PDB file of C-alpha atoms in Angstrom:
ATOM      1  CA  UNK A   1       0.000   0.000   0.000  1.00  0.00           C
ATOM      2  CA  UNK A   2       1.399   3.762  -0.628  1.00  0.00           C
ATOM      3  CA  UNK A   3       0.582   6.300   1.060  1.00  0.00           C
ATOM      4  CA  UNK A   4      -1.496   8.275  -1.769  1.00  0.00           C
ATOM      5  CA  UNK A   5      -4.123   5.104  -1.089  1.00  0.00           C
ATOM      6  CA  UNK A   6      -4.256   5.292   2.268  1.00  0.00           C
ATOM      7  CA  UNK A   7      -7.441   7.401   3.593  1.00  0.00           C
ATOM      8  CA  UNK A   8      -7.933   8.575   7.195  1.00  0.00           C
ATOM      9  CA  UNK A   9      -9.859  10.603   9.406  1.00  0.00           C
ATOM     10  CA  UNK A  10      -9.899  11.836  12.727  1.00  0.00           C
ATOM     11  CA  UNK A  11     -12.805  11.946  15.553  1.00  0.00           C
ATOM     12  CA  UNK A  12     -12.685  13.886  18.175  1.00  0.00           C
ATOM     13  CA  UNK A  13     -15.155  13.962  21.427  1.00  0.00           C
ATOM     14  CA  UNK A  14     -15.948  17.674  22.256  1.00  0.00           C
ATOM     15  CA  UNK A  15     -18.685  17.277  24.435  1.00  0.00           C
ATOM     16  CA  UNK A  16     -20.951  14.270  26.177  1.00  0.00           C
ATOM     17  CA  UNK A  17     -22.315  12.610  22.460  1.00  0.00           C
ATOM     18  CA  UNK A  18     -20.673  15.181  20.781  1.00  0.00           C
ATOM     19  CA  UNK A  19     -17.955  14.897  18.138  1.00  0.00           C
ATOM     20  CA  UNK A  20     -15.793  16.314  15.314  1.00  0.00           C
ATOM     21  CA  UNK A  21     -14.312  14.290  12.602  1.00  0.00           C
ATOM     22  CA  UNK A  22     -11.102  16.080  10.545  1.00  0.00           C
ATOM     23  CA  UNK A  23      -9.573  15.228   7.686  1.00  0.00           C
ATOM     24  CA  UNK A  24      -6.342  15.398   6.283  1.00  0.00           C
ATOM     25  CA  UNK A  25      -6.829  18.827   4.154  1.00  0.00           C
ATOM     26  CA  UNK A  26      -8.436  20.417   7.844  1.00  0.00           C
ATOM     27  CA  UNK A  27     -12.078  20.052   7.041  1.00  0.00           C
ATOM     28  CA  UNK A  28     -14.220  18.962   9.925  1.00  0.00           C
ATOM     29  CA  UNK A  29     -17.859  17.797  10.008  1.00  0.00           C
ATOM     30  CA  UNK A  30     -19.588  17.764  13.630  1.00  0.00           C
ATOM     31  CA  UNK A  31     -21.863  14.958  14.426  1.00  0.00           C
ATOM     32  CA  UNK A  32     -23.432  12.994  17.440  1.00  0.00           C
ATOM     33  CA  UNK A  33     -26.181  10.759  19.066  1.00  0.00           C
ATOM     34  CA  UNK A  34     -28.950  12.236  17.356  1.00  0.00           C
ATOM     35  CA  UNK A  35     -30.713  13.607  20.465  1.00  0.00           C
ATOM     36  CA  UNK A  36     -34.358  15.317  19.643  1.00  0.00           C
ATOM     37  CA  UNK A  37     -32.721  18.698  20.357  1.00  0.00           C
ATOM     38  CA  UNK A  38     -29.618  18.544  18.186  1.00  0.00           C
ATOM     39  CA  UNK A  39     -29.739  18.745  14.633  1.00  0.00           C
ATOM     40  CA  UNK A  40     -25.974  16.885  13.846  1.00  0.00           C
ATOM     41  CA  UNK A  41     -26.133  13.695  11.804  1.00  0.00           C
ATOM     42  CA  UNK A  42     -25.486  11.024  13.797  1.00  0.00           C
ATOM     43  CA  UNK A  43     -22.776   8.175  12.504  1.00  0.00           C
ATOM     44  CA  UNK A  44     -25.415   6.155  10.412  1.00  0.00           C
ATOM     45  CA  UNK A  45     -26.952   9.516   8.681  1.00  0.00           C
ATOM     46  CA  UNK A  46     -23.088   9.771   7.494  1.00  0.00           C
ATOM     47  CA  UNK A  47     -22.889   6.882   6.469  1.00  0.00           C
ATOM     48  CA  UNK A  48     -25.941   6.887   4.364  1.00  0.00           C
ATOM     49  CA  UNK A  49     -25.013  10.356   2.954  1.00  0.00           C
ATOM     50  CA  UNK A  50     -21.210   8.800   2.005  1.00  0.00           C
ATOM     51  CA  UNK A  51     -22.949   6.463  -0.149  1.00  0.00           C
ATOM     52  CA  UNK A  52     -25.146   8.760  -1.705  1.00  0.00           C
ATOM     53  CA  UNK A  53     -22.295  11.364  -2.203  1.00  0.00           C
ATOM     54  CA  UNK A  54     -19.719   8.632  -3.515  1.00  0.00           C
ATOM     55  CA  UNK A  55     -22.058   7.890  -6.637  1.00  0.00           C
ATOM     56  CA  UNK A  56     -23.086  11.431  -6.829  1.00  0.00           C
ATOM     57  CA  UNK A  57     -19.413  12.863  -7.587  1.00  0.00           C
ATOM     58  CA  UNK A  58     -19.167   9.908  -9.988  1.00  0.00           C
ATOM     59  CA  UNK A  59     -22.715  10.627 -11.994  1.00  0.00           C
ATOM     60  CA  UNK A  60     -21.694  14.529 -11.455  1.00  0.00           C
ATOM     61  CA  UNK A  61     -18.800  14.232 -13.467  1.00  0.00           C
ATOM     62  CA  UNK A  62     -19.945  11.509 -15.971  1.00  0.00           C
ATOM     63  CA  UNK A  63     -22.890  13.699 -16.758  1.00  0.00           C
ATOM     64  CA  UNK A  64     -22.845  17.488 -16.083  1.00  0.00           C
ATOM     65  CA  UNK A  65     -19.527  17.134 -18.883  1.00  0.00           C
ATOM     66  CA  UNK A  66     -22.528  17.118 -21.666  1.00  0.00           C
ATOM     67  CA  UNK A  67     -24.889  19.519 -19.705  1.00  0.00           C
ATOM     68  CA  UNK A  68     -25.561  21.102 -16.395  1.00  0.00           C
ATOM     69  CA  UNK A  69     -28.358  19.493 -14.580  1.00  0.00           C
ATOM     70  CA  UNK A  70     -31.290  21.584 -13.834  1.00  0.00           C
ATOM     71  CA  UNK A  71     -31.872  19.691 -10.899  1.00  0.00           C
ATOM     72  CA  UNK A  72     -29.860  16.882  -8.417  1.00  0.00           C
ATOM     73  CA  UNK A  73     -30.373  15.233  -5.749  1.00  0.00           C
ATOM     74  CA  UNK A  74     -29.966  11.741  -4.462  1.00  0.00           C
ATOM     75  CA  UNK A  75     -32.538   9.896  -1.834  1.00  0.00           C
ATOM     76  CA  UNK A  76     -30.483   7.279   0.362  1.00  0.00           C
ATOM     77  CA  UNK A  77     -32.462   5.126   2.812  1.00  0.00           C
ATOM     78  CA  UNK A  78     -31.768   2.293   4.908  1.00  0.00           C
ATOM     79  CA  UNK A  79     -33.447   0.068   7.607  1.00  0.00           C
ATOM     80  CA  UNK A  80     -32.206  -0.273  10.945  1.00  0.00           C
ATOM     81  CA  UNK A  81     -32.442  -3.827  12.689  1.00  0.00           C
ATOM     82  CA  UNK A  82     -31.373  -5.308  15.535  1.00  0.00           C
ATOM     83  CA  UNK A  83     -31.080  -9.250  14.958  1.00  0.00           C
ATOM     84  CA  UNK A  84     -28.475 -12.280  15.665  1.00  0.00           C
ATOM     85  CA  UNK A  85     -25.766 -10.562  13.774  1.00  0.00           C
ATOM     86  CA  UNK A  86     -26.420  -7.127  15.675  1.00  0.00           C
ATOM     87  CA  UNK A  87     -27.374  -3.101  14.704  1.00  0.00           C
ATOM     88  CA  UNK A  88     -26.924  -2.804  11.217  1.00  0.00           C
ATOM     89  CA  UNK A  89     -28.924  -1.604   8.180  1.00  0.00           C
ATOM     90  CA  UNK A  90     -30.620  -3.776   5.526  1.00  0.00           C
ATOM     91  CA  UNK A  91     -32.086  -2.422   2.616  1.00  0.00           C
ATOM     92  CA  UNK A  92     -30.360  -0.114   1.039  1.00  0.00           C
ATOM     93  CA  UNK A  93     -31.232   1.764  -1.513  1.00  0.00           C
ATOM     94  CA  UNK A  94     -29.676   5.287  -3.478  1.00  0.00           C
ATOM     95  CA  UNK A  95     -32.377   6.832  -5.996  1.00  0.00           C
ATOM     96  CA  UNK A  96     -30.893   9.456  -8.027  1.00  0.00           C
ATOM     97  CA  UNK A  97     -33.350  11.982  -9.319  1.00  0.00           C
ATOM     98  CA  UNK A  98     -31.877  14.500 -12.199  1.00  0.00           C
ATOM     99  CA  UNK A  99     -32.716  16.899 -14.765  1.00  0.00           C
ATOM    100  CA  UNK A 100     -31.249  18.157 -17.790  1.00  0.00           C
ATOM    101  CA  UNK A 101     -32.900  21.441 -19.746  1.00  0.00           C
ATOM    102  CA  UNK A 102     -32.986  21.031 -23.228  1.00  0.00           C
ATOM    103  CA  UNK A 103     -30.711  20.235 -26.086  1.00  0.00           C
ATOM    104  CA  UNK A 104     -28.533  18.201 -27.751  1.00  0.00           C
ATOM    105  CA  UNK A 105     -25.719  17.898 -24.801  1.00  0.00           C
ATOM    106  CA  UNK A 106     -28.594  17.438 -21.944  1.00  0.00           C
ATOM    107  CA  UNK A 107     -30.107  14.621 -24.241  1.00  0.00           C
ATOM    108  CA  UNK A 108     -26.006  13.056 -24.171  1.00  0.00           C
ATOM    109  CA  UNK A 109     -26.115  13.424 -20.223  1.00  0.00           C
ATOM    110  CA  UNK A 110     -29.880  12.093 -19.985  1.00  0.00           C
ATOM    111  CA  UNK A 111     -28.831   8.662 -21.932  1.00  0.00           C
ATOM    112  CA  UNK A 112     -25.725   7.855 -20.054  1.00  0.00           C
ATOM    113  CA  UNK A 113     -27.077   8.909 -16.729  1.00  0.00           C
ATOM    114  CA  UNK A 114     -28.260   5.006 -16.180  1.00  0.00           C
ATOM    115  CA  UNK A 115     -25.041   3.753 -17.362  1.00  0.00           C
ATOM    116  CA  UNK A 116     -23.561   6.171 -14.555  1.00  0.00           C
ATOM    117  CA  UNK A 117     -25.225   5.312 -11.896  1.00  0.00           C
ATOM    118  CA  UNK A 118     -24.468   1.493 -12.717  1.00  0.00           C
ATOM    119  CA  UNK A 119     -20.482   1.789 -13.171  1.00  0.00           C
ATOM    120  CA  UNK A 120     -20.692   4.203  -9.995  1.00  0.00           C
ATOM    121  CA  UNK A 121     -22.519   1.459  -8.203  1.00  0.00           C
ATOM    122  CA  UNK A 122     -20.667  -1.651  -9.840  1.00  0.00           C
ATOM    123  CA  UNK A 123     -17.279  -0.634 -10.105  1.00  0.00           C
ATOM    124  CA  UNK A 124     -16.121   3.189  -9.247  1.00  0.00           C
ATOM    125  CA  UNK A 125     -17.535   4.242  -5.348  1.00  0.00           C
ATOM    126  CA  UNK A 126     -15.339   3.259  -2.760  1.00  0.00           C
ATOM    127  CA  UNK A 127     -18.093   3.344   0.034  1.00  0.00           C
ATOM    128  CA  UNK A 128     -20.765   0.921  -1.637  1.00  0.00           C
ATOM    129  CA  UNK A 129     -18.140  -1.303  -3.026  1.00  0.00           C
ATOM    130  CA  UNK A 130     -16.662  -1.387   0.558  1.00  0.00           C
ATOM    131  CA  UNK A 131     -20.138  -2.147   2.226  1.00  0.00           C
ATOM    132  CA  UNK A 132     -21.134  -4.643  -0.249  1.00  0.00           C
ATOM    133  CA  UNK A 133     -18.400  -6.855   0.150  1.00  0.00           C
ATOM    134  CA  UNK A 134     -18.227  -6.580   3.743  1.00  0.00           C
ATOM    135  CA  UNK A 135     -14.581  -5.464   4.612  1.00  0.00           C
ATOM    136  CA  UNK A 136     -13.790  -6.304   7.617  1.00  0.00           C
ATOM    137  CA  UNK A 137     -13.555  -3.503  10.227  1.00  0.00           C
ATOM    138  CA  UNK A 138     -10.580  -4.065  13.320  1.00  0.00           C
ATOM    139  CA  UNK A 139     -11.048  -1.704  16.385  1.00  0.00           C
ATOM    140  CA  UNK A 140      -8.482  -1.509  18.974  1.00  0.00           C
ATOM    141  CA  UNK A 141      -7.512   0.468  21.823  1.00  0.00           C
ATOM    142  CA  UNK A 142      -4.038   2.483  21.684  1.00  0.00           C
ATOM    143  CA  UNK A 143      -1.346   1.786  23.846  1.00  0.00           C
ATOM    144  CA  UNK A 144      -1.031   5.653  25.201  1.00  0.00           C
TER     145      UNK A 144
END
């Protein structure tokens, strides 16, 4: 492995159920339990919106080379359950919905938006090609 592949971020605790992850370039994102009062994502909200946003840079650039989309957005759901192999989701499911105005490049970017999606989903995003073939996850505790 060198180390342009490897990816990492950092999570930091900043309050009782509160955190902050960084990355590498500085860029944080808060998050936490999802308590009523706070409107964070919790860890499973990102996790839903890194699938959605892996395939949606991938369609993005596929596409919006022929035409800029009048419209974009990507619906990712999941079901939670709680059964003999623990809290996970099931069910997964990304629905892209996009428009294109007229002409001859939006009609190019409306016929190889299906295509898109597919080689995004089969072969090019990292996070549902990670999920879907269930790479194993280690977690330790550092010797500090």
């Amino acid at each position: 492995m060198t180390d342009d592949s490897l990816r990492s971020v950092t999570v930091e605790r900043t309050s009782t159920g509160h955190f902050v992850a960084t990355n590498v370039r500085g860029g944080t994102i808060a998050f936490g339990t999802g308590a009523a009062e706070d409107a964070e994502f919790t860890p499973v909200e990102l996790l839903l919106a890194a699938l959605g946003g892996c395939t949606a840079v991938d369609v993005d650039v596929a596409t919006s080379r022929h035409a800029e989309p009048t419209a974009f957005t990507v619906a990712v759901q999941g079901t939670k359950v709680d059964d003999d192999l623990g809290n996970r989701l099931t069910d997964l499911a990304v629905t892209f919905h996009v428009t294109f105005p007229d002409g001859e490049g939006a009609e190019r970017a409306r016929a190889i938006l299906p295509r898109a999606v597919k080689t995004s989903h089969d072969r090019l995003c990292t996070v549902s090609r990670t999920v879907e073939t269930g790479t194993p996850v280690a977690a330790t505790v550092a010797d500090d």
